[in-house]
Amino acid sequence: MATKTFEIPKVLQGADPHGCCAGCGHGIATRIIYEVIDELGLSKKAVAFHDLACGANMVFAQRGNAFSGAHGRAIPTATGYKRIRPDMLVFSYAGDGATYNIGMQHTVHTAMRNENITAIVVNNTNFGMTGGQMSATSTIGQKTTSSPAGRDSKKNGNPMSIENLYHGMDIAYLARGAVDCVVNVNKTKKFLKKAFEKQIAGEGFSLVEIIAPCPTNWGMTPAQACERIQNELYEKYPIGEFIERGVL
């Protein structure tokens, strides 16, 4: 029986090592994104639009086409490029703080216009690079540098979830994956592939959220961070597909 050989995606070959913390989910997310792009044969047609903060690590970990937007502005920057180059596979890559806090207005209005891009959001329930502050997805009771006593729904509101935010919107695809274990990594890869395929088909806006560990700001070991995802975050942020429609 032949053994399957795993190869580094083309755009990651020869690139500098990423600067992610040990146990961070961004490295796995980057890898599977470019595995999908390779499998689709689009390594020369794909353009990534990175946010600043932890999402910027992808810029240095790949040798493909990429632009950096201002903090929270990866999605509108990607939108502008897609409008002038509709032949390219265009995706934004940012964290939950950049997408759901700083850039929320862009996130929502891009979906309302059903722009034909793919937004990838790595959700680690905090502002990773700037010091571990509370984000829109920090859970109730989660201690962060800006909520040392834990998030309080009366003071800070409840965490937002993509299935509630986009419910009823006329978009092409909405899904949530995770990178805490092999099973979920494989599921997330399938979600990403479907999102890219829908963009190629011209169906409109797609968003894939990826639940990822942040051991540094969670104050945990990498193993403990994955356990937190499995024991706590799945209940609040279930894995699955929430919106999917056919070609227009």
Coordinates of N, CA and C in Angstrom, one line a residue:
M1 N 0.8 -1.2 0.0 CA 0.0 0.0 0.0 C 0.9 1.2 0.0
A2 N 0.6 2.1 -0.9 CA 1.4 3.3 -1.1 C 1.2 4.3 0.1
T3 N 2.3 4.9 0.6 CA 2.2 5.8 1.7 C 2.1 7.3 1.1
K4 N 1.1 8.0 1.6 CA 0.9 9.4 1.2 C 2.0 10.3 1.6
T5 N 2.5 11.0 0.7 CA 3.6 12.0 1.0 C 3.0 13.4 1.2
F6 N 3.4 14.0 2.3 CA 2.9 15.4 2.6 C 4.0 16.3 2.2
E7 N 3.7 17.3 1.4 CA 4.6 18.3 0.9 C 4.3 19.7 1.4
I8 N 5.3 20.5 1.6 CA 5.0 21.9 2.0 C 4.4 22.6 0.8
P9 N 3.3 23.3 1.0 CA 2.7 24.1 -0.1 C 3.8 25.0 -0.8
K10 N 3.6 25.2 -2.1 CA 4.6 25.9 -2.9 C 5.0 27.2 -2.4
V11 N 4.0 28.0 -2.0 CA 4.3 29.4 -1.5 C 4.9 29.4 -0.2
L12 N 4.9 28.3 0.6 CA 5.6 28.3 1.9 C 7.0 27.8 1.7
Q13 N 7.4 27.2 0.6 CA 8.7 26.7 0.4 C 9.7 27.8 0.3
G14 N 10.8 27.7 1.1 CA 11.8 28.7 1.1 C 11.5 30.0 1.8
A15 N 10.3 30.1 2.4 CA 10.0 31.3 3.1 C 10.6 31.3 4.5
D16 N 10.7 32.5 5.1 CA 11.2 32.6 6.4 C 10.3 32.0 7.4
P17 N 10.8 31.5 8.6 CA 9.9 30.9 9.6 C 8.9 32.0 10.1
H18 N 7.7 31.5 10.5 CA 6.8 32.5 11.0 C 7.2 32.9 12.4
G19 N 6.6 34.0 12.9 CA 7.0 34.5 14.2 C 5.9 34.2 15.3
C20 N 5.1 33.2 15.0 CA 4.1 32.9 16.0 C 4.6 32.3 17.3
C21 N 3.9 32.5 18.4 CA 4.3 31.9 19.7 C 4.1 30.4 19.6
A22 N 4.8 29.7 20.5 CA 4.7 28.2 20.5 C 3.3 27.8 20.8
G23 N 2.7 26.9 20.0 CA 1.3 26.4 20.3 C 0.3 27.3 19.6
C24 N 0.6 28.4 19.0 CA -0.3 29.3 18.3 C -1.0 28.6 17.2
G25 N -2.3 28.9 16.9 CA -3.0 28.3 15.8 C -2.7 28.9 14.4
H26 N -2.1 30.0 14.4 CA -1.9 30.7 13.1 C -1.1 29.9 12.1
G27 N -0.1 29.2 12.7 CA 0.8 28.4 11.8 C 0.1 27.3 11.1
I28 N -0.8 26.6 11.8 CA -1.6 25.5 11.2 C -2.6 26.1 10.2
A29 N -3.2 27.2 10.6 CA -4.2 27.9 9.7 C -3.5 28.3 8.3
T30 N -2.3 28.9 8.4 CA -1.6 29.3 7.2 C -1.3 28.1 6.4
R31 N -0.9 27.0 7.0 CA -0.5 25.8 6.2 C -1.7 25.3 5.4
I32 N -2.8 25.1 6.1 CA -4.0 24.5 5.4 C -4.6 25.4 4.4
I33 N -4.5 26.7 4.6 CA -5.0 27.6 3.5 C -4.2 27.4 2.2
Y34 N -2.9 27.3 2.3 CA -2.1 27.2 1.1 C -2.0 25.7 0.6
E35 N -2.4 24.8 1.4 CA -2.6 23.4 0.9 C -3.8 23.4 0.0
V36 N -4.8 24.1 0.4 CA -6.1 24.1 -0.4 C -5.8 24.9 -1.7
I37 N -5.1 26.0 -1.6 CA -4.7 26.8 -2.8 C -3.9 25.9 -3.8
D38 N -2.9 25.2 -3.3 CA -2.2 24.3 -4.1 C -3.0 23.2 -4.8
E39 N -3.9 22.6 -4.0 CA -4.8 21.6 -4.5 C -5.7 22.1 -5.6
L40 N -6.1 23.4 -5.5 CA -7.0 24.0 -6.5 C -6.1 24.5 -7.7
G41 N -4.8 24.4 -7.6 CA -3.9 24.9 -8.7 C -3.9 26.4 -8.9
L42 N -4.1 27.1 -7.8 CA -4.2 28.5 -7.9 C -3.1 29.3 -7.1
S43 N -2.0 28.7 -7.0 CA -0.9 29.4 -6.2 C -0.5 30.7 -6.8
K44 N -0.6 30.8 -8.1 CA -0.2 32.0 -8.8 C -1.4 33.0 -9.0
K45 N -2.6 32.5 -8.7 CA -3.8 33.4 -8.8 C -4.3 33.8 -7.5
A46 N -3.8 33.4 -6.4 CA -4.3 33.7 -5.1 C -3.6 34.9 -4.5
V47 N -4.4 35.8 -3.9 CA -3.8 37.0 -3.3 C -4.3 37.1 -1.9
A48 N -3.4 37.2 -0.9 CA -3.8 37.3 0.5 C -3.7 38.7 1.0
F49 N -4.7 39.2 1.7 CA -4.7 40.5 2.3 C -4.7 40.3 3.8
H50 N -3.6 40.7 4.4 CA -3.3 40.4 5.8 C -3.6 41.6 6.7
D51 N -4.1 41.4 7.8 CA -4.2 42.4 8.8 C -2.8 42.6 9.5
L52 N -2.7 43.6 10.3 CA -1.5 43.7 11.2 C -1.8 42.8 12.4
A53 N -1.0 42.9 13.4 CA -1.1 42.0 14.6 C -0.7 40.6 14.2
C54 N -1.2 39.6 14.9 CA -0.7 38.2 14.7 C -0.9 37.7 13.3
G55 N -2.0 38.2 12.7 CA -2.3 37.8 11.3 C -1.2 38.2 10.3
A56 N -0.3 39.2 10.7 CA 0.7 39.6 9.8 C 1.8 38.5 9.7
N57 N 1.9 37.6 10.6 CA 2.9 36.5 10.5 C 2.8 35.8 9.2
M58 N 1.6 35.7 8.6 CA 1.5 35.0 7.3 C 2.3 35.7 6.2
V59 N 2.5 37.0 6.3 CA 3.2 37.7 5.3 C 4.6 37.2 5.2
F60 N 5.2 36.9 6.3 CA 6.6 36.5 6.4 C 6.8 35.0 6.2
A61 N 5.7 34.3 6.3 CA 5.8 32.8 6.2 C 5.4 32.3 4.9
Q62 N 5.2 33.2 3.9 CA 4.9 32.7 2.5 C 5.5 33.6 1.5
R63 N 5.6 33.1 0.3 CA 6.3 33.8 -0.8 C 5.3 34.1 -1.9
G64 N 4.0 34.1 -1.6 CA 3.0 34.3 -2.7 C 2.6 35.8 -2.7
N65 N 1.5 36.0 -3.4 CA 1.0 37.4 -3.6 C 0.3 37.8 -2.3
A66 N 0.7 39.0 -1.8 CA 0.1 39.4 -0.5 C 0.2 40.9 -0.3
F67 N -0.7 41.5 0.3 CA -0.8 42.9 0.7 C -1.1 43.0 2.2
S68 N -0.7 44.0 2.8 CA -1.1 44.3 4.2 C -2.0 45.5 4.2
G69 N -3.1 45.4 4.9 CA -4.0 46.5 5.1 C -3.8 47.1 6.5
A70 N -4.4 48.3 6.7 CA -4.3 48.9 8.0 C -5.1 48.0 9.0
H71 N -4.8 48.2 10.3 CA -5.4 47.3 11.3 C -6.9 47.3 11.3
G72 N -7.5 46.2 11.1 CA -9.0 46.1 10.9 C -9.5 46.3 9.6
R73 N -8.6 46.5 8.6 CA -9.0 46.9 7.2 C -8.7 45.9 6.1
A74 N -8.4 44.7 6.5 CA -8.0 43.7 5.5 C -9.1 43.4 4.6
I75 N -10.3 43.3 5.1 CA -11.5 43.0 4.3 C -11.8 44.1 3.2
P76 N -11.9 45.3 3.6 CA -12.2 46.3 2.5 C -11.0 46.5 1.5
T77 N -9.8 46.2 2.0 CA -8.6 46.3 1.1 C -8.7 45.2 0.1
A78 N -9.1 44.0 0.5 CA -9.3 42.8 -0.4 C -10.5 43.1 -1.3
T79 N -11.5 43.7 -0.8 CA -12.7 44.1 -1.7 C -12.3 45.0 -2.9
G80 N -11.5 46.0 -2.6 CA -11.1 46.9 -3.6 C -10.3 46.2 -4.7
Y81 N -9.4 45.3 -4.2 CA -8.5 44.6 -5.2 C -9.4 43.7 -6.1
K82 N -10.3 42.9 -5.4 CA -11.2 42.0 -6.2 C -12.0 42.7 -7.2
R83 N -12.4 43.9 -6.9 CA -13.2 44.6 -7.9 C -12.4 45.0 -9.2
I84 N -11.2 45.2 -9.0 CA -10.4 45.5 -10.2 C -9.7 44.3 -10.8
R85 N -9.6 43.2 -10.0 CA -9.0 42.0 -10.5 C -10.0 40.8 -10.2
P86 N -11.1 40.7 -10.8 CA -12.1 39.7 -10.5 C -11.6 38.3 -10.9
D87 N -10.6 38.2 -11.7 CA -10.0 36.9 -12.1 C -9.2 36.3 -11.0
M88 N -8.8 37.0 -9.9 CA -7.9 36.4 -8.9 C -8.7 35.9 -7.7
L89 N -8.1 34.9 -7.1 CA -8.7 34.3 -5.8 C -8.2 35.2 -4.7
V90 N -9.1 36.0 -4.1 CA -8.8 37.0 -3.1 C -9.4 36.6 -1.7
F91 N -8.5 36.7 -0.7 CA -9.0 36.4 0.6 C -8.3 37.3 1.6
S92 N -9.0 37.7 2.7 CA -8.5 38.4 3.8 C -8.1 37.4 4.9
Y93 N -7.2 37.8 5.8 CA -6.7 37.0 6.9 C -6.5 37.9 8.1
A94 N -7.3 37.7 9.1 CA -7.2 38.5 10.3 C -7.7 37.8 11.5
G95 N -7.5 38.4 12.7 CA -8.0 37.8 13.9 C -9.4 38.3 14.3
D96 N -9.9 37.8 15.4 CA -11.2 38.2 15.9 C -11.2 39.7 16.3
G97 N -10.2 40.2 16.9 CA -10.2 41.6 17.4 C -10.2 42.5 16.2
A98 N -9.4 42.2 15.2 CA -9.3 43.1 14.0 C -10.6 43.0 13.2
T99 N -11.3 41.8 13.1 CA -12.4 41.7 12.3 C -13.7 42.0 13.0
Y100 N -13.9 41.7 14.2 CA -15.2 41.9 14.9 C -15.2 43.1 15.9
N101 N -14.0 43.7 16.1 CA -14.0 44.9 16.9 C -13.6 46.1 16.0
I102 N -12.3 46.2 15.7 CA -11.8 47.3 14.9 C -12.5 47.4 13.6
G103 N -12.7 46.3 12.9 CA -13.2 46.3 11.5 C -14.6 45.8 11.4
M104 N -15.4 45.9 12.4 CA -16.7 45.3 12.4 C -17.6 45.9 11.3
Q105 N -17.5 47.2 11.1 CA -18.3 47.9 10.1 C -18.0 47.4 8.7
H106 N -16.7 47.1 8.4 CA -16.4 46.5 7.1 C -16.9 45.1 7.0
T107 N -16.7 44.3 8.1 CA -17.2 42.9 8.1 C -18.6 42.8 7.7
V108 N -19.5 43.6 8.3 CA -20.9 43.6 8.1 C -21.3 44.1 6.7
H109 N -20.8 45.3 6.4 CA -21.2 45.9 5.1 C -20.7 45.1 3.9
T110 N -19.5 44.5 4.0 CA -19.0 43.6 2.9 C -20.0 42.5 2.7
A111 N -20.5 41.9 3.8 CA -21.4 40.8 3.7 C -22.8 41.3 3.1
M112 N -23.2 42.5 3.5 CA -24.5 43.1 3.0 C -24.4 43.3 1.5
R113 N -23.2 43.7 1.0 CA -23.0 43.8 -0.4 C -22.8 42.5 -1.1
N114 N -22.5 41.5 -0.4 CA -22.2 40.2 -0.9 C -21.0 40.2 -1.9
E115 N -20.0 40.9 -1.4 CA -18.8 41.0 -2.2 C -18.2 39.6 -2.4
N116 N -17.7 39.4 -3.6 CA -17.2 38.0 -4.0 C -15.7 37.8 -3.5
I117 N -15.5 37.8 -2.2 CA -14.2 37.6 -1.6 C -14.4 36.5 -0.5
T118 N -13.3 36.0 0.0 CA -13.4 35.1 1.2 C -12.7 35.8 2.4
A119 N -13.3 35.8 3.5 CA -12.7 36.3 4.7 C -12.4 35.2 5.6
I120 N -11.2 35.1 6.1 CA -10.7 34.1 7.0 C -10.4 34.8 8.3
V121 N -11.1 34.3 9.4 CA -10.9 34.9 10.7 C -10.4 33.9 11.7
V122 N -9.2 34.2 12.2 CA -8.6 33.3 13.3 C -9.1 33.8 14.6
N123 N -10.0 33.1 15.2 CA -10.6 33.5 16.5 C -9.9 32.8 17.7
N124 N -9.1 33.6 18.4 CA -8.5 33.1 19.6 C -9.0 33.8 20.9
T125 N -10.2 34.4 20.7 CA -10.9 35.1 21.8 C -10.1 36.2 22.6
N126 N -9.2 36.8 21.9 CA -8.6 38.0 22.5 C -7.8 38.7 21.5
F127 N -7.3 39.9 21.8 CA -6.4 40.7 21.0 C -5.0 40.1 21.2
G128 N -4.5 39.3 20.3 CA -3.3 38.5 20.6 C -2.0 39.4 20.7
M129 N -1.8 40.2 19.7 CA -0.5 40.9 19.6 C -0.4 42.1 20.5
T130 N -1.5 42.7 20.8 CA -1.4 44.0 21.5 C -1.4 43.9 23.0
G131 N -1.4 42.6 23.5 CA -1.4 42.4 24.9 C -2.4 41.5 25.6
G132 N -3.2 40.9 24.7 CA -4.2 40.0 25.3 C -5.4 40.6 25.9
Q133 N -5.9 41.7 25.3 CA -7.1 42.4 25.8 C -8.3 41.6 25.3
M134 N -9.4 42.0 26.0 CA -10.7 41.4 25.7 C -11.2 41.7 24.3
S135 N -11.7 40.8 23.5 CA -12.2 41.1 22.2 C -13.7 40.8 22.2
A136 N -14.3 40.9 21.0 CA -15.8 40.7 20.9 C -16.1 39.2 21.2
T137 N -15.2 38.3 21.0 CA -15.4 36.9 21.2 C -14.9 36.3 22.5
S138 N -14.3 37.2 23.4 CA -13.9 36.7 24.7 C -15.2 36.2 25.4
T139 N -15.0 35.1 26.1 CA -16.2 34.4 26.7 C -16.5 35.0 28.1
I140 N -17.7 34.8 28.5 CA -18.1 35.3 29.9 C -17.2 34.7 30.9
G141 N -16.6 35.6 31.7 CA -15.7 35.1 32.8 C -14.3 35.0 32.4
Q142 N -14.0 35.2 31.0 CA -12.6 35.1 30.6 C -11.8 36.2 31.1
K143 N -10.7 35.9 31.7 CA -9.8 37.0 32.2 C -8.8 37.4 31.1
T144 N -8.8 38.7 30.9 CA -7.8 39.2 29.9 C -7.1 40.4 30.6
T145 N -6.2 41.0 29.9 CA -5.5 42.2 30.4 C -6.4 43.4 30.6
S146 N -7.5 43.4 29.9 CA -8.5 44.5 30.0 C -9.8 44.1 30.8
S147 N -9.8 42.8 31.2 CA -10.9 42.3 32.0 C -10.3 41.4 33.0
P148 N -9.5 41.9 33.9 CA -8.8 41.0 34.9 C -9.7 40.3 35.8
A149 N -10.9 40.7 36.0 CA -11.8 40.0 36.9 C -12.7 39.1 36.1
G150 N -12.5 39.0 34.8 CA -13.4 38.2 33.9 C -14.4 39.0 33.2
R151 N -14.7 38.6 32.0 CA -15.7 39.4 31.2 C -17.1 39.3 31.9
D152 N -17.8 40.4 32.0 CA -19.0 40.5 32.7 C -20.1 41.0 31.6
S153 N -21.1 40.2 31.5 CA -22.1 40.5 30.4 C -22.8 41.9 30.7
K154 N -23.0 42.2 32.0 CA -23.6 43.5 32.3 C -22.8 44.7 31.9
K155 N -21.5 44.5 32.1 CA -20.5 45.6 31.8 C -20.0 45.6 30.3
N156 N -19.8 44.4 29.8 CA -19.2 44.3 28.5 C -20.0 43.7 27.4
G157 N -21.2 43.3 27.7 CA -22.1 42.6 26.7 C -21.7 41.2 26.6
N158 N -22.5 40.5 25.8 CA -22.2 39.1 25.5 C -21.3 38.9 24.3
P159 N -20.6 37.8 24.2 CA -19.7 37.5 23.1 C -20.6 37.4 21.8
M160 N -20.0 37.8 20.7 CA -20.7 37.7 19.4 C -20.4 36.4 18.8
S161 N -21.3 35.9 17.9 CA -21.0 34.7 17.2 C -21.5 34.9 15.7
I162 N -20.7 34.3 14.8 CA -21.0 34.6 13.4 C -22.3 34.1 12.9
E163 N -22.8 33.0 13.5 CA -24.1 32.4 13.1 C -25.2 33.3 13.4
N164 N -25.1 34.1 14.5 CA -26.1 35.1 14.9 C -25.9 36.4 14.1
L165 N -24.7 36.8 13.9 CA -24.4 38.1 13.2 C -24.9 38.0 11.7
Y166 N -24.7 36.9 11.0 CA -25.0 36.8 9.6 C -26.3 36.1 9.3
H167 N -27.0 35.7 10.3 CA -28.3 35.0 10.1 C -29.2 35.8 9.2
G168 N -29.7 35.1 8.2 CA -30.6 35.7 7.2 C -29.9 36.6 6.2
M169 N -28.6 36.8 6.2 CA -27.9 37.5 5.2 C -27.8 36.7 3.9
D170 N -27.9 37.4 2.8 CA -27.7 36.7 1.5 C -26.3 36.6 1.1
I171 N -25.6 35.7 1.7 CA -24.1 35.5 1.4 C -24.0 34.0 0.9
A172 N -22.8 33.8 0.3 CA -22.6 32.5 -0.3 C -22.3 31.4 0.7
Y173 N -21.5 31.7 1.8 CA -21.0 30.6 2.6 C -20.6 31.1 4.0
L174 N -20.9 30.4 5.0 CA -20.4 30.8 6.4 C -20.2 29.5 7.2
A175 N -19.0 29.4 7.7 CA -18.6 28.2 8.4 C -17.6 28.5 9.5
R176 N -17.5 27.6 10.5 CA -16.5 27.7 11.6 C -15.8 26.4 11.8
G177 N -14.5 26.4 11.8 CA -13.7 25.3 12.0 C -12.8 25.5 13.2
A178 N -11.8 24.7 13.4 CA -10.9 24.8 14.5 C -9.6 24.1 14.1
V179 N -8.5 24.4 14.9 CA -7.2 23.7 14.6 C -6.6 23.1 15.9
D180 N -7.5 22.6 16.7 CA -7.0 22.0 18.0 C -6.7 20.5 17.9
C181 N -7.1 19.9 16.8 CA -6.8 18.4 16.7 C -6.9 18.1 15.2
V182 N -6.4 16.9 14.9 CA -6.3 16.5 13.5 C -7.7 16.5 12.8
V183 N -8.7 15.9 13.5 CA -10.1 15.8 12.9 C -10.6 17.2 12.5
N184 N -10.4 18.2 13.4 CA -10.9 19.5 13.1 C -10.1 20.3 12.1
V185 N -8.8 20.0 12.1 CA -7.9 20.6 11.0 C -8.4 20.1 9.7
N186 N -8.7 18.9 9.5 CA -9.2 18.3 8.3 C -10.6 18.9 7.9
K187 N -11.5 19.1 8.9 CA -12.8 19.7 8.6 C -12.6 21.1 8.2
T188 N -11.7 21.8 8.8 CA -11.5 23.3 8.5 C -11.0 23.4 7.1
K189 N -10.1 22.5 6.7 CA -9.5 22.5 5.4 C -10.6 22.3 4.3
K190 N -11.6 21.5 4.6 CA -12.7 21.3 3.7 C -13.6 22.5 3.6
F191 N -13.8 23.2 4.8 CA -14.6 24.5 4.8 C -13.9 25.5 3.9
L192 N -12.6 25.6 4.1 CA -11.8 26.6 3.3 C -11.9 26.3 1.8
K193 N -11.8 25.1 1.4 CA -11.9 24.7 0.0 C -13.2 25.1 -0.5
K194 N -14.3 24.8 0.2 CA -15.6 25.1 -0.3 C -15.8 26.6 -0.4
A195 N -15.3 27.4 0.5 CA -15.4 28.9 0.5 C -14.7 29.4 -0.8
F196 N -13.5 28.9 -1.1 CA -12.7 29.3 -2.3 C -13.4 28.9 -3.5
E197 N -14.0 27.7 -3.5 CA -14.7 27.2 -4.7 C -15.9 28.1 -5.0
K198 N -16.6 28.6 -4.0 CA -17.8 29.4 -4.1 C -17.4 30.8 -4.7
Q199 N -16.2 31.3 -4.2 CA -15.7 32.5 -4.8 C -15.4 32.4 -6.3
I200 N -14.7 31.3 -6.6 CA -14.4 31.0 -8.0 C -15.6 30.9 -8.9
A201 N -16.7 30.4 -8.3 CA -18.0 30.3 -9.0 C -18.7 31.6 -9.1
G202 N -18.3 32.6 -8.4 CA -18.9 33.9 -8.4 C -20.1 34.0 -7.5
E203 N -20.2 33.2 -6.5 CA -21.4 33.2 -5.7 C -21.5 34.3 -4.7
G204 N -20.4 34.9 -4.3 CA -20.4 36.1 -3.4 C -19.6 35.8 -2.2
F205 N -20.0 36.5 -1.1 CA -19.1 36.6 0.1 C -19.2 35.3 0.9
S206 N -18.0 34.9 1.3 CA -17.9 33.7 2.2 C -16.9 34.0 3.4
L207 N -17.2 33.5 4.5 CA -16.4 33.7 5.7 C -16.2 32.4 6.4
V208 N -14.9 32.1 6.7 CA -14.6 30.9 7.5 C -13.9 31.4 8.8
E209 N -14.5 31.1 9.9 CA -13.9 31.4 11.2 C -13.1 30.2 11.7
I210 N -11.9 30.4 12.2 CA -11.1 29.3 12.7 C -10.8 29.5 14.2
I211 N -11.3 28.6 15.0 CA -11.1 28.7 16.5 C -9.6 28.2 16.7
A212 N -8.8 29.0 17.3 CA -7.4 28.7 17.4 C -6.9 29.0 18.9
P213 N -5.9 28.2 19.3 CA -5.4 28.4 20.7 C -4.4 29.5 20.7
C214 N -4.4 30.2 21.9 CA -3.5 31.3 22.1 C -2.8 31.1 23.5
P215 N -1.9 30.1 23.6 CA -1.3 29.7 24.9 C -0.7 30.9 25.7
T216 N 0.0 31.8 24.9 CA 0.6 32.9 25.6 C -0.3 33.8 26.4
N217 N -1.4 34.3 25.7 CA -2.3 35.2 26.4 C -3.3 34.5 27.2
W218 N -3.5 33.2 27.0 CA -4.4 32.5 27.9 C -3.7 32.0 29.1
G219 N -2.4 32.1 29.2 CA -1.6 31.7 30.3 C -1.6 30.2 30.5
M220 N -1.5 29.5 29.4 CA -1.6 28.0 29.4 C -0.5 27.4 28.5
T221 N -0.3 26.1 28.7 CA 0.6 25.4 27.8 C -0.2 25.1 26.5
P222 N 0.5 24.8 25.4 CA -0.2 24.5 24.2 C -1.2 23.4 24.4
A223 N -0.9 22.3 25.2 CA -1.9 21.2 25.4 C -3.1 21.7 26.2
Q224 N -2.9 22.6 27.2 CA -4.0 23.1 28.0 C -4.9 24.0 27.1
A225 N -4.2 24.8 26.2 CA -5.0 25.7 25.3 C -5.9 24.9 24.4
C226 N -5.5 23.7 23.9 CA -6.3 22.9 23.1 C -7.4 22.3 23.9
E227 N -7.1 21.9 25.1 CA -8.2 21.4 26.0 C -9.2 22.5 26.3
R228 N -8.8 23.7 26.4 CA -9.8 24.8 26.7 C -10.8 24.9 25.5
I229 N -10.2 24.8 24.3 CA -11.1 24.8 23.1 C -12.1 23.7 23.2
Q230 N -11.7 22.5 23.5 CA -12.5 21.3 23.5 C -13.5 21.3 24.7
N231 N -13.1 21.8 25.8 CA -13.9 21.8 27.0 C -14.8 23.0 27.2
E232 N -14.4 24.1 26.6 CA -15.2 25.3 26.9 C -15.7 26.0 25.6
L233 N -14.8 26.2 24.6 CA -15.2 27.0 23.5 C -16.2 26.3 22.5
Y234 N -16.1 25.0 22.4 CA -17.1 24.3 21.5 C -18.5 24.6 21.8
E235 N -18.8 24.7 23.1 CA -20.2 25.0 23.5 C -20.6 26.4 23.0
K236 N -19.7 27.4 23.1 CA -20.1 28.7 22.7 C -19.9 28.9 21.2
Y237 N -18.9 28.2 20.6 CA -18.6 28.4 19.2 C -18.5 27.0 18.5
P238 N -19.7 26.4 18.2 CA -19.7 25.1 17.6 C -19.1 25.0 16.2
I239 N -18.5 23.9 15.9 CA -17.9 23.7 14.6 C -19.0 23.3 13.6
G240 N -19.0 23.9 12.4 CA -20.0 23.5 11.4 C -20.2 24.5 10.3
E241 N -21.1 24.2 9.4 CA -21.5 25.1 8.3 C -22.8 25.7 8.6
F242 N -23.0 27.0 8.5 CA -24.2 27.7 8.9 C -25.0 28.3 7.7
I243 N -24.3 28.8 6.7 CA -25.0 29.3 5.5 C -24.3 28.7 4.3
E244 N -25.1 28.2 3.4 CA -24.6 27.7 2.1 C -25.7 27.8 1.0
R245 N -25.4 28.3 -0.1 CA -26.3 28.4 -1.2 C -25.7 28.1 -2.5
G246 N -26.5 27.8 -3.5 CA -26.0 27.4 -4.8 C -25.5 28.6 -5.6
V247 N -25.1 28.3 -6.8 CA -24.6 29.4 -7.7 C -25.8 30.3 -8.1
L248 N -25.5 31.6 -8.1 CA -26.6 32.5 -8.5 C -27.1 32.3 -9.9

